[in-house]
Coordinates of C-alpha atoms in Angstrom, one line a residue:
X1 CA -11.3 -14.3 -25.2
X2 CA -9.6 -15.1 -22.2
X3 CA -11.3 -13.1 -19.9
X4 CA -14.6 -14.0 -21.9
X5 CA -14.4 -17.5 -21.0
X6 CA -13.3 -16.8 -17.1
X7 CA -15.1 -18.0 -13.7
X8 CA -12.0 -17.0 -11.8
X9 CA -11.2 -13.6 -11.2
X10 CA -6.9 -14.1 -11.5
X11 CA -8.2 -16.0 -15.2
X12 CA -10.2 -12.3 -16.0
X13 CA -7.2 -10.3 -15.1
X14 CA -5.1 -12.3 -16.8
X15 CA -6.9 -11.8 -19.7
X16 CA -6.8 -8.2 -19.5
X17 CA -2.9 -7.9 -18.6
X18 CA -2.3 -10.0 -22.3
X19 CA -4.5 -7.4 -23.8
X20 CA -3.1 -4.6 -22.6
X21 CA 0.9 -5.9 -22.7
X22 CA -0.1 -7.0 -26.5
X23 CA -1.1 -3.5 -27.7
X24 CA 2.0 -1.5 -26.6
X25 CA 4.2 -2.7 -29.0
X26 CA 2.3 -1.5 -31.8
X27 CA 1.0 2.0 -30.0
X28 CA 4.7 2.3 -30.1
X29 CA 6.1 0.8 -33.1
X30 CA 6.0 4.6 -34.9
X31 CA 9.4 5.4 -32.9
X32 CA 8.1 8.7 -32.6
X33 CA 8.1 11.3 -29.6
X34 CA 4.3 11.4 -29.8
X35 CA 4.0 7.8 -29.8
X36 CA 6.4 7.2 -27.1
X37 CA 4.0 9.1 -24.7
X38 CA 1.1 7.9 -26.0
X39 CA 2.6 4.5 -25.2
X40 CA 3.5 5.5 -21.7
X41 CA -0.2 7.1 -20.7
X42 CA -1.9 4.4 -21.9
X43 CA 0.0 2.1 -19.9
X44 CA 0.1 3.8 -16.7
X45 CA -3.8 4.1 -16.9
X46 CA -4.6 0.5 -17.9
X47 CA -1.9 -0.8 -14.9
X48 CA -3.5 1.4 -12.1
X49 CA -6.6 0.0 -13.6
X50 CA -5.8 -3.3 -13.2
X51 CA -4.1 -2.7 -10.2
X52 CA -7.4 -2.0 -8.7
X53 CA -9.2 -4.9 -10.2
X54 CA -7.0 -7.4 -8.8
X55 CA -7.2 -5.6 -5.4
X56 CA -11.1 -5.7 -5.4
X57 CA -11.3 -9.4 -6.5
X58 CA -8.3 -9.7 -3.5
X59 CA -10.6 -7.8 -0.9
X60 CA -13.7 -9.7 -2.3
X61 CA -12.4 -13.3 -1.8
X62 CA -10.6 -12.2 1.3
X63 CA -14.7 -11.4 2.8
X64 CA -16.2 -13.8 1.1
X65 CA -14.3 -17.0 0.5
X66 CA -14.7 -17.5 -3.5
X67 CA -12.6 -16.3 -6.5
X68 CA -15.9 -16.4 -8.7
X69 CA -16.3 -13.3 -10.7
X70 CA -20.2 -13.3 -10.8
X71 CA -20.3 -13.9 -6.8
X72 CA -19.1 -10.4 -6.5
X73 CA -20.8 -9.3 -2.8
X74 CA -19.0 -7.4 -1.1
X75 CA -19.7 -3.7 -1.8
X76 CA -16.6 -2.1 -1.5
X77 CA -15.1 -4.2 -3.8
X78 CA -18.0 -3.3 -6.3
X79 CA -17.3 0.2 -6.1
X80 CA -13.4 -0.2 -6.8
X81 CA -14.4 -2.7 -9.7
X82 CA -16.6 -0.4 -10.9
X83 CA -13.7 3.1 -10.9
X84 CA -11.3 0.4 -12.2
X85 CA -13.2 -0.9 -15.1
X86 CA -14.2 2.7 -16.1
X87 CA -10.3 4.0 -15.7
X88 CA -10.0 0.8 -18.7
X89 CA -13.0 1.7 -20.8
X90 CA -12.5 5.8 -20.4
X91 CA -15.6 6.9 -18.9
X92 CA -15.4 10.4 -17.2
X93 CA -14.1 11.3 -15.2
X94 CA -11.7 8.9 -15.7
X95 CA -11.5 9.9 -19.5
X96 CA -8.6 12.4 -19.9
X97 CA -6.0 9.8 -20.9
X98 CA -8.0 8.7 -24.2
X99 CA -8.1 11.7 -26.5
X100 CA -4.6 11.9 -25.7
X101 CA -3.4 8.2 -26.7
X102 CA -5.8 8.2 -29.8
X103 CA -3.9 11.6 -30.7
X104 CA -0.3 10.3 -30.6
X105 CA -1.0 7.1 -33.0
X106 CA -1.8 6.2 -36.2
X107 CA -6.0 5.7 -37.6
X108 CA -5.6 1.9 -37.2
X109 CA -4.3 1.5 -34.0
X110 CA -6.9 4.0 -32.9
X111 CA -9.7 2.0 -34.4
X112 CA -7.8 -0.8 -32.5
X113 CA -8.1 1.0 -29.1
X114 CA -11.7 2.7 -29.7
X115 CA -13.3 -0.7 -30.2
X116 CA -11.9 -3.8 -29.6
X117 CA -9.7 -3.3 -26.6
X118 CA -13.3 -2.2 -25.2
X119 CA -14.5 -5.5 -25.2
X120 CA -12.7 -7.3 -22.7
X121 CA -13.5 -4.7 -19.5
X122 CA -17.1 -4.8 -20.2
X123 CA -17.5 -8.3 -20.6
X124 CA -16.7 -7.8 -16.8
X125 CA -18.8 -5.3 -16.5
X126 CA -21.7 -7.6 -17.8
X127 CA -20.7 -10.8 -16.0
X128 CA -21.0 -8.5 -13.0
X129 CA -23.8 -6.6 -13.4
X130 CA -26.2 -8.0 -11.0
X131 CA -23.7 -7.1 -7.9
X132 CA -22.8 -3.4 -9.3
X133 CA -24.6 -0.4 -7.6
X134 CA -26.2 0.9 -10.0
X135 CA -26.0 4.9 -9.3
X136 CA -22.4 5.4 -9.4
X137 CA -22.8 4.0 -13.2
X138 CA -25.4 5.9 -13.6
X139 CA -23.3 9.6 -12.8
X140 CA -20.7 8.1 -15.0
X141 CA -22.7 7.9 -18.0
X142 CA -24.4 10.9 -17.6
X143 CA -21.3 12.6 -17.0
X144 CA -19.8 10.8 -20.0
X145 CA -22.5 11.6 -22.3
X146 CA -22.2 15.4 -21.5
X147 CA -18.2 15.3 -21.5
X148 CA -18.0 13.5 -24.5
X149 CA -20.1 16.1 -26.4
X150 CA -19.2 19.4 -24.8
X151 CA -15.1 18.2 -25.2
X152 CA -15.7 17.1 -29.0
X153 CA -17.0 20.8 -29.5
X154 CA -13.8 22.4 -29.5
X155 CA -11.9 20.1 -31.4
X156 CA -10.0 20.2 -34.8
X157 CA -8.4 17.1 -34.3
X158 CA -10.6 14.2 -36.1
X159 CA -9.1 11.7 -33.8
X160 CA -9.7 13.7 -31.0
X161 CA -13.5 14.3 -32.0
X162 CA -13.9 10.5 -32.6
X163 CA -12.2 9.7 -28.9
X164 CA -14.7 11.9 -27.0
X165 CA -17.6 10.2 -29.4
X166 CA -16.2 7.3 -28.0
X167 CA -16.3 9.1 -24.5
X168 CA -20.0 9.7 -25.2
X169 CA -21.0 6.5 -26.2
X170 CA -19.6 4.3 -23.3
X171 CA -21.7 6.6 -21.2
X172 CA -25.0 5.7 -22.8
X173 CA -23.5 2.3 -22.7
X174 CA -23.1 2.4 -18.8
X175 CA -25.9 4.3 -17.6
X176 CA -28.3 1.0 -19.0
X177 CA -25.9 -1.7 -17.9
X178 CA -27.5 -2.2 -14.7
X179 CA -31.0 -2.3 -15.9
X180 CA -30.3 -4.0 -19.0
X181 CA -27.5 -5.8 -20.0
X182 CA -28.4 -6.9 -23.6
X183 CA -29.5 -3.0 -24.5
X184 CA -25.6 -2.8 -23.8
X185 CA -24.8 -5.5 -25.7
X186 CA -26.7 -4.3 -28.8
X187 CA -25.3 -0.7 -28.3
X188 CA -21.3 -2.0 -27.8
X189 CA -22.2 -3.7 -31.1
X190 CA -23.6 -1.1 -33.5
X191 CA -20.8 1.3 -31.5
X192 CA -18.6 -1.2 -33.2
X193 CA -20.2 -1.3 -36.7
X194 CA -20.5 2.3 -36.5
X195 CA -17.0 4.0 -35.6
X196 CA -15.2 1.1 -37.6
X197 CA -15.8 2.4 -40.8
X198 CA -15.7 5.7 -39.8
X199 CA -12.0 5.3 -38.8
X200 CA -11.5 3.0 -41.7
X201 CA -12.9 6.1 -44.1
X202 CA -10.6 9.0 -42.1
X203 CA -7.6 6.9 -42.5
X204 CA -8.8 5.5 -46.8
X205 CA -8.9 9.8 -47.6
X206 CA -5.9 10.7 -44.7
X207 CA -7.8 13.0 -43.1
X208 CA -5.8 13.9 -39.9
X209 CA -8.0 17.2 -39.1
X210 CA -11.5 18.9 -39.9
X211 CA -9.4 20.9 -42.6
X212 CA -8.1 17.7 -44.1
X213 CA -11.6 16.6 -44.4
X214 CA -12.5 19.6 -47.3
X215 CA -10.8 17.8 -49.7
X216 CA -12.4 14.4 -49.0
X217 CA -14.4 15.3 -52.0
X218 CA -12.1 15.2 -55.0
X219 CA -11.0 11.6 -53.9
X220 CA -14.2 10.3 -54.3
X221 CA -17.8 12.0 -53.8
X222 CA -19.4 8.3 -53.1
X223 CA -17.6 8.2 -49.8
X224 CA -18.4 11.8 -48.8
X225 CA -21.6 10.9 -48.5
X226 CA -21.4 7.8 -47.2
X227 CA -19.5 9.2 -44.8
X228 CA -21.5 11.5 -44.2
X229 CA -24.6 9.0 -43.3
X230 CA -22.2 7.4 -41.2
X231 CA -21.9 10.7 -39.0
X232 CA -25.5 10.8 -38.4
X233 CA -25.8 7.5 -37.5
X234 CA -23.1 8.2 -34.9
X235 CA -25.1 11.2 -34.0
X236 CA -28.2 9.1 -33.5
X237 CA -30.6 10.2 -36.3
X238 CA -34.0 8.2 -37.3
X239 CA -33.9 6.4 -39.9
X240 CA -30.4 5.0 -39.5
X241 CA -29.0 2.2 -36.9
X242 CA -27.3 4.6 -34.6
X243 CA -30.9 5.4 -33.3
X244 CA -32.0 2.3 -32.4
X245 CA -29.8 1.7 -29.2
X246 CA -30.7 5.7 -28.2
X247 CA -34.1 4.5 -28.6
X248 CA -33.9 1.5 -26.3
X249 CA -32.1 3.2 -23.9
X250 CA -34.5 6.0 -23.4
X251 CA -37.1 3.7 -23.5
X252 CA -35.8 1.5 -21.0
X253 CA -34.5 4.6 -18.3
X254 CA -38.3 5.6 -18.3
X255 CA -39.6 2.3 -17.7
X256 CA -37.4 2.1 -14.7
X257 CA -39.0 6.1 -13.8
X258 CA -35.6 7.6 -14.2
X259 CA -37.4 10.3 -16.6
X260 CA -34.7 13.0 -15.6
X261 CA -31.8 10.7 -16.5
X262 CA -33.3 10.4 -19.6
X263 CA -33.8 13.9 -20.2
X264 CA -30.5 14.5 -19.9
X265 CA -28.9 11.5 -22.1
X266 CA -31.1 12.6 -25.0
X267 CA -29.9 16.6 -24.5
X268 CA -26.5 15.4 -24.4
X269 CA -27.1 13.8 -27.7
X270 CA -27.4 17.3 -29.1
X271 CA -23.9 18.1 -28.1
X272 CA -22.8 15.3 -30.1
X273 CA -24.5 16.0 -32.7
X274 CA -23.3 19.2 -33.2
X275 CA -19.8 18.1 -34.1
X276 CA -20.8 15.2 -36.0
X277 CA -23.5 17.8 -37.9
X278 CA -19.8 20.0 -38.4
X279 CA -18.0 17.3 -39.4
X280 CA -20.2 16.0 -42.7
X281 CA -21.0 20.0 -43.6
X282 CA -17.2 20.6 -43.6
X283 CA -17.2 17.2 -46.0
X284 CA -20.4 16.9 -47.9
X285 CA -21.9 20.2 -48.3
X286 CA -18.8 22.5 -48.2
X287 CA -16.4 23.0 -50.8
X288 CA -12.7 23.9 -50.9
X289 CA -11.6 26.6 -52.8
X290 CA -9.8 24.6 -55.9
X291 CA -7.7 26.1 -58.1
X292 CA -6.9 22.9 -60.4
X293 CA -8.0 22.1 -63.7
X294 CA -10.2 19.1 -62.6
X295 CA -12.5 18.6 -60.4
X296 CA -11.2 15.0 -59.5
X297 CA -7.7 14.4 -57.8
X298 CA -5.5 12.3 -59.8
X299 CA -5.0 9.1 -57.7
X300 CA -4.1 5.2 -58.5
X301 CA -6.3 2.3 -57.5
X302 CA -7.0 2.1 -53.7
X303 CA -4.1 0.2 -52.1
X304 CA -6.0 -1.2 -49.0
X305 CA -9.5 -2.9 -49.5
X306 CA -12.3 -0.9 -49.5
X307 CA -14.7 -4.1 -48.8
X308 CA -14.9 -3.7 -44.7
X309 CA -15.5 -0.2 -45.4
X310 CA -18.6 -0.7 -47.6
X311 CA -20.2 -3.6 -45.4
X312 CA -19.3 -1.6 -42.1
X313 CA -21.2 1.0 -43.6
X314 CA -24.1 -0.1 -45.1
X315 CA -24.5 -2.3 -41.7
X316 CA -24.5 0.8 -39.6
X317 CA -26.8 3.3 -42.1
X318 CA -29.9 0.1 -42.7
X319 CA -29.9 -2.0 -39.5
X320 CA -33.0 0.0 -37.9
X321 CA -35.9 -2.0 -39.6
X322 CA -34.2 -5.3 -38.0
X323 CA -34.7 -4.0 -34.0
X324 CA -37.4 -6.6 -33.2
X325 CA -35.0 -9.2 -34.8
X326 CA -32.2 -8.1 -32.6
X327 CA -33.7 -7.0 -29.3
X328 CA -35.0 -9.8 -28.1

């Protein structure tokens, strides 16, 4: 919120120092090896990253005379805003550190890190949008789209998979920021509604790998294929809401004749749909060999509250028919 409501750049880093000091504590609450290093890569990454925002804000007052963060002229300063802000958000190829971090913690502080500690860099990255060259983005999200689905590919590792979705995602979202800010805006949201209660559904059935994820099944068929709809929405499939920011996007790299960018965002969209594609055969339409009794696990009523779940989901499977209403 803090670096929401900032004019000054010091107020905006501020903002993302708080946010980045407050997570560590509970990345590495676990007291666990894994978490300890998970702790200690995502902190080195976020510090160099701000680092190198507060040095660009430095050099860019030190030219120009103002602290204001949407008076952002001098270009050398842009470009180090620009490496710095995607170290934060994990665009390739500054990527490598968040597969690892979301593999060392537990399902909610991943959902923590894949969405909301987003928020805060590309608010920057849309207060600043008008002085950002546009072709450095532009590589990035390319190259994120394609890393994003040729690493998920070889992955067992659900987290893993859903960190280089992530990956792929920020790239669509950075290739239109520059063109279109509220195409951005729109896709950062229904990332948001989308991978929510994705996470919230791997962590509800404790699936910690694709193997894990066999057995969803006999906890409750409902969610299987719910969960299932959720994974092509991720994977950007008409008729559900994960299409409609694809859609936009495509629509507006064309308008702005950058055809061959397009062409290539949309094949990358295959790669990611692959593993997505893997993902709900392994949970809806493949069974585990079962040598019990009954079909149906024995289990006690849900602990944690499946309500977010349900909403989360049904927001992110119907929202397609309401794309004039949002993209305005």
């Amino acid at each position: 919120i803090i670096t929401m409501s900032s004019f000054h750049w010091l107020l905006g880093w501020i903002g993302l120092e708080l946010n980045t000091l407050a997570i560590i504590p509970i990345i590495a609450k676990q007291h666990h090896p894994r978490a300890t290093e998970a702790t200690t890569k995502y902190f080195l990454t976020q510090a160099a990253a701000s680092a190198m925002i507060l040095f660009s804000s430095t050099t860019n007052a030190w030219f120009s005379g103002t602290w204001d963060i949407s008076q952002l002229t001098n270009p050398m300063s842009c470009t180090m805003l620009t490496l710095a802000l995607s170290m934060k958000l994990g665009l390739a190829p500054l990527h490598f550190w968040l597969p690892e971090v979301l593999q060392g913690i537990p399902m909610k502080t991943a959902l923590i890190i894949a969405t909301w500690q987003k928020l805060a860099p590309i608010t920057l990255l849309y207060l600043t949008h008008n002085s950002i060259n546009p072709t450095p983005l532009l590589m990035m999200g390319i190259l994120s789209a394609l890393t994003g689905g040729w690493g998920g590919l070889n992955q067992t590792q659900t987290r893993k998979i859903l960190a280089f979705s992530s990956i792929a995602h920020l790239g669509w979202m950075a290739s239109i920021i520059t063109l279109n800010p509220n195409i951005m805006l729109l896709n950062l949201t229904i990332y948001i509604t989308m991978t929510a209660p994705m996470f919230l559904l791997l962590k509800f059935t404790t699936s910690k790998t694709i193997k894990d994820l066999t057995t969803t099944w006999t906890t409750s068929p409902q969610m299987t294929t719910l969960m299932m709809l959720l994974l092509m929405s991720l994977g950007g499939l008409p008729p559900l809401s994960g299409f409609m920011p694809k859609w936009l996007i495509l629509q507006e790299l064309t308008t702005h004749n950058l055809t061959m960018t397009a062409t290539i965002m949309a094949m990358s969209a295959l790669l990611s749909l692959f593993f997505y594609l893997r993902l709900s055969y392994i949970s809806a339409l493949t069974m585990h060999p079962t040598t019990t009794k009954t079909p149906n696990k024995w289990r006690f009523q849900p602990k944690s509250s499946t309500t977010p779940i349900t909403t989360l989901s049904t927001l992110s499977i119907l929202l397609l028919p309401m794309t004039p209403l949002l993209y305005v």
